[in-house]
């Protein structure tokens, strides 16, 4: 029942993204330059809330645009109604709906759907990860030097030691391809599917990574924070890899050489 409602909400939100993709919609700015929110982010969120509330009126909901509906429940839905809003607003089809479900403080289920590529990723704790119902697995690449990586940059520049541009520059100077898709949930799912060998980002919110991180782990990958600790979506940094290159990439992100 929980999974059914998760899929229903994810599909309904993705249908709204698709419906509005060729229409005019309003775009406004949140704090910072180019931190956008569109009318469609709100519409997507509305339909997700409606479906959850109809089925589970007492569940806790945390969602990017509406904040938290705090309720005393062991179930918590963590929602990004559109991950990759800047892409969506520019009609770039790399964006998705991302919904994770936490039970008693642990993410147990996740779904990420990009309706433009028709790719529906999902995972359930200890039951594996799938792409359009077919099982997926992380890559087998053995080193960072042989890897194809992906990263993301926060809306506001992070001026810190070993910050996003420093790590990016170090990898690029050594000839390691590092892509920037503009959707953290897609980045994570594409690591899970073995398209990328690793992903790192310095500053994410829980709704960006809640579903994708479980999908990577269930696809056999490894996910930690930027210090190598067990991943917690309520802190900002993330490294998600095929597991084999994890320690190497972690060392690079912490300031080591490629
Ligand atoms: C953003 C995307 C992007 C990442 C940013 C996120 P949004 O989410 O996931 O890839 O680099 O940190 O905020 O704003 O499109 O939902
Ligand atoms: Ca996001
Ligand atoms: Ca978003």
CSV table of C-alpha atoms in Angstrom, one decimal, residues 40-183:
chain,number,residue,atom,x,y,z
A,40,UNK,CA,4.8,23.7,-11.9
A,41,UNK,CA,6.9,23.0,-8.8
A,42,UNK,CA,3.9,24.1,-6.8
A,43,UNK,CA,1.4,22.2,-8.9
A,44,UNK,CA,3.6,19.0,-8.6
A,45,UNK,CA,3.8,19.5,-4.9
A,46,UNK,CA,0.0,20.0,-4.6
A,47,UNK,CA,-0.8,16.7,-6.3
A,48,UNK,CA,1.7,14.8,-4.2
A,49,UNK,CA,0.3,16.3,-1.0
A,50,UNK,CA,-3.2,15.5,-2.1
A,51,UNK,CA,-2.4,11.8,-2.7
A,52,UNK,CA,-0.5,11.4,0.5
A,53,UNK,CA,-3.2,13.1,2.6
A,54,UNK,CA,-6.0,11.1,1.1
A,55,UNK,CA,-4.2,7.8,1.9
A,56,UNK,CA,-2.2,8.6,5.0
A,57,UNK,CA,-3.6,11.7,6.7
A,58,UNK,CA,-1.4,11.4,9.7
A,59,UNK,CA,2.0,11.0,8.0
A,60,UNK,CA,4.7,13.7,8.4
A,61,UNK,CA,5.6,15.4,5.2
A,62,UNK,CA,8.7,17.4,4.4
A,63,UNK,CA,8.7,19.1,1.0
A,64,UNK,CA,11.0,21.7,-0.6
A,65,UNK,CA,8.5,24.4,-1.5
A,66,UNK,CA,5.9,24.0,1.3
A,67,UNK,CA,8.3,23.2,4.2
A,68,UNK,CA,7.1,20.7,6.8
A,69,UNK,CA,3.7,19.3,7.7
A,70,UNK,CA,4.8,18.2,11.2
A,71,UNK,CA,2.8,15.3,12.6
A,72,UNK,CA,3.6,12.8,15.2
A,73,UNK,CA,4.2,9.8,12.9
A,74,UNK,CA,7.0,7.4,12.4
A,75,UNK,CA,6.4,7.8,8.6
A,76,UNK,CA,8.0,10.8,6.9
A,77,UNK,CA,7.7,11.7,3.2
A,78,UNK,CA,10.6,13.7,1.9
A,79,UNK,CA,9.7,15.4,-1.4
A,80,UNK,CA,11.4,17.3,-4.1
A,81,UNK,CA,8.5,18.2,-6.5
A,82,UNK,CA,10.9,19.0,-9.3
A,83,UNK,CA,14.6,18.3,-8.9
A,84,UNK,CA,16.4,20.3,-11.6
A,85,UNK,CA,14.1,23.3,-11.7
A,86,UNK,CA,16.6,25.4,-13.6
A,87,UNK,CA,16.7,22.7,-16.3
A,88,UNK,CA,12.9,22.5,-16.3
A,89,UNK,CA,12.5,26.3,-16.6
A,90,UNK,CA,14.9,26.2,-19.6
A,91,UNK,CA,13.2,23.2,-21.2
A,92,UNK,CA,16.2,21.0,-20.6
A,93,UNK,CA,14.8,17.4,-20.1
A,94,UNK,CA,17.1,16.5,-17.2
A,95,UNK,CA,14.8,16.9,-14.2
A,96,UNK,CA,12.6,14.6,-12.1
A,97,UNK,CA,10.3,14.1,-9.2
A,98,UNK,CA,12.0,12.6,-6.2
A,99,UNK,CA,10.2,11.2,-3.2
A,100,UNK,CA,11.8,9.2,-0.3
A,101,UNK,CA,10.0,7.6,2.6
A,102,UNK,CA,11.6,7.5,6.1
A,103,UNK,CA,10.2,5.1,8.7
A,104,UNK,CA,11.4,5.6,12.3
A,105,UNK,CA,14.3,7.8,11.1
A,106,UNK,CA,15.6,5.5,8.3
A,107,UNK,CA,14.9,5.9,4.5
A,108,UNK,CA,13.1,2.7,3.5
A,109,UNK,CA,11.7,3.5,0.0
A,110,UNK,CA,12.5,5.9,-2.8
A,111,UNK,CA,11.2,6.8,-6.2
A,112,UNK,CA,12.7,9.2,-8.8
A,113,UNK,CA,10.9,9.7,-12.2
A,114,UNK,CA,12.1,11.7,-15.2
A,115,UNK,CA,9.1,11.7,-17.5
A,116,UNK,CA,11.0,13.2,-20.4
A,117,UNK,CA,13.4,10.2,-20.6
A,118,UNK,CA,10.6,7.9,-19.3
A,119,UNK,CA,13.0,6.6,-16.6
A,120,UNK,CA,11.4,5.5,-13.3
A,121,UNK,CA,14.0,4.6,-10.7
A,122,UNK,CA,13.0,3.1,-7.4
A,123,UNK,CA,14.4,1.2,-4.4
A,124,UNK,CA,13.2,-0.5,-1.2
A,125,UNK,CA,15.5,-1.1,1.7
A,126,UNK,CA,17.2,-4.6,1.3
A,127,UNK,CA,15.2,-5.3,-1.8
A,128,UNK,CA,17.4,-3.8,-4.6
A,129,UNK,CA,17.0,-1.0,-7.0
A,130,UNK,CA,15.2,-0.9,-10.4
A,131,UNK,CA,15.0,1.2,-13.5
A,132,UNK,CA,11.6,0.8,-15.2
A,133,UNK,CA,11.2,-2.5,-13.2
A,134,UNK,CA,14.6,-4.0,-14.3
A,135,UNK,CA,17.2,-4.5,-11.7
A,136,UNK,CA,20.2,-2.0,-11.8
A,137,UNK,CA,23.7,-2.2,-10.5
A,138,UNK,CA,26.6,0.3,-10.0
A,139,UNK,CA,29.6,0.1,-12.3
A,140,UNK,CA,32.8,-1.9,-11.8
A,141,UNK,CA,35.3,0.9,-12.5
A,142,UNK,CA,38.4,0.4,-10.4
A,143,UNK,CA,39.9,3.9,-10.0
A,144,UNK,CA,39.1,7.6,-10.0
A,145,UNK,CA,41.5,8.1,-12.9
A,146,UNK,CA,39.4,5.7,-15.0
A,147,UNK,CA,36.1,7.1,-13.8
A,148,UNK,CA,33.4,9.3,-15.3
A,149,UNK,CA,32.1,11.4,-12.5
A,150,UNK,CA,29.3,13.9,-11.9
A,151,UNK,CA,28.9,16.8,-9.5
A,152,UNK,CA,26.7,19.8,-8.7
A,153,UNK,CA,27.2,23.3,-7.6
A,154,UNK,CA,25.1,25.2,-5.0
A,155,UNK,CA,23.1,28.3,-6.0
A,156,UNK,CA,25.3,30.4,-3.8
A,157,UNK,CA,29.0,30.1,-4.2
A,158,UNK,CA,30.6,28.2,-1.3
A,159,UNK,CA,33.9,29.8,-0.4
A,160,UNK,CA,35.5,27.0,1.6
A,161,UNK,CA,38.7,24.9,1.7
A,162,UNK,CA,38.4,22.1,-0.8
A,163,UNK,CA,35.2,23.7,-2.1
A,164,UNK,CA,33.3,22.7,-5.2
A,165,UNK,CA,35.4,24.6,-7.7
A,166,UNK,CA,38.7,23.4,-6.1
A,167,UNK,CA,37.8,19.7,-6.3
A,168,UNK,CA,36.3,20.1,-9.8
A,169,UNK,CA,39.4,21.9,-11.0
A,170,UNK,CA,41.7,19.2,-9.6
A,171,UNK,CA,39.9,16.4,-11.3
A,172,UNK,CA,39.5,18.3,-14.6
A,173,UNK,CA,43.2,19.1,-14.7
A,174,UNK,CA,44.0,15.4,-14.4
A,175,UNK,CA,41.7,14.7,-17.3
A,176,UNK,CA,39.0,13.0,-15.3
A,177,UNK,CA,35.6,13.7,-16.9
A,178,UNK,CA,33.2,15.4,-14.5
A,179,UNK,CA,29.7,16.1,-15.7
A,180,UNK,CA,27.2,18.6,-14.2
A,181,UNK,CA,23.6,17.6,-14.9
A,182,UNK,CA,21.8,20.1,-12.6
A,183,UNK,CA,19.7,17.5,-10.8
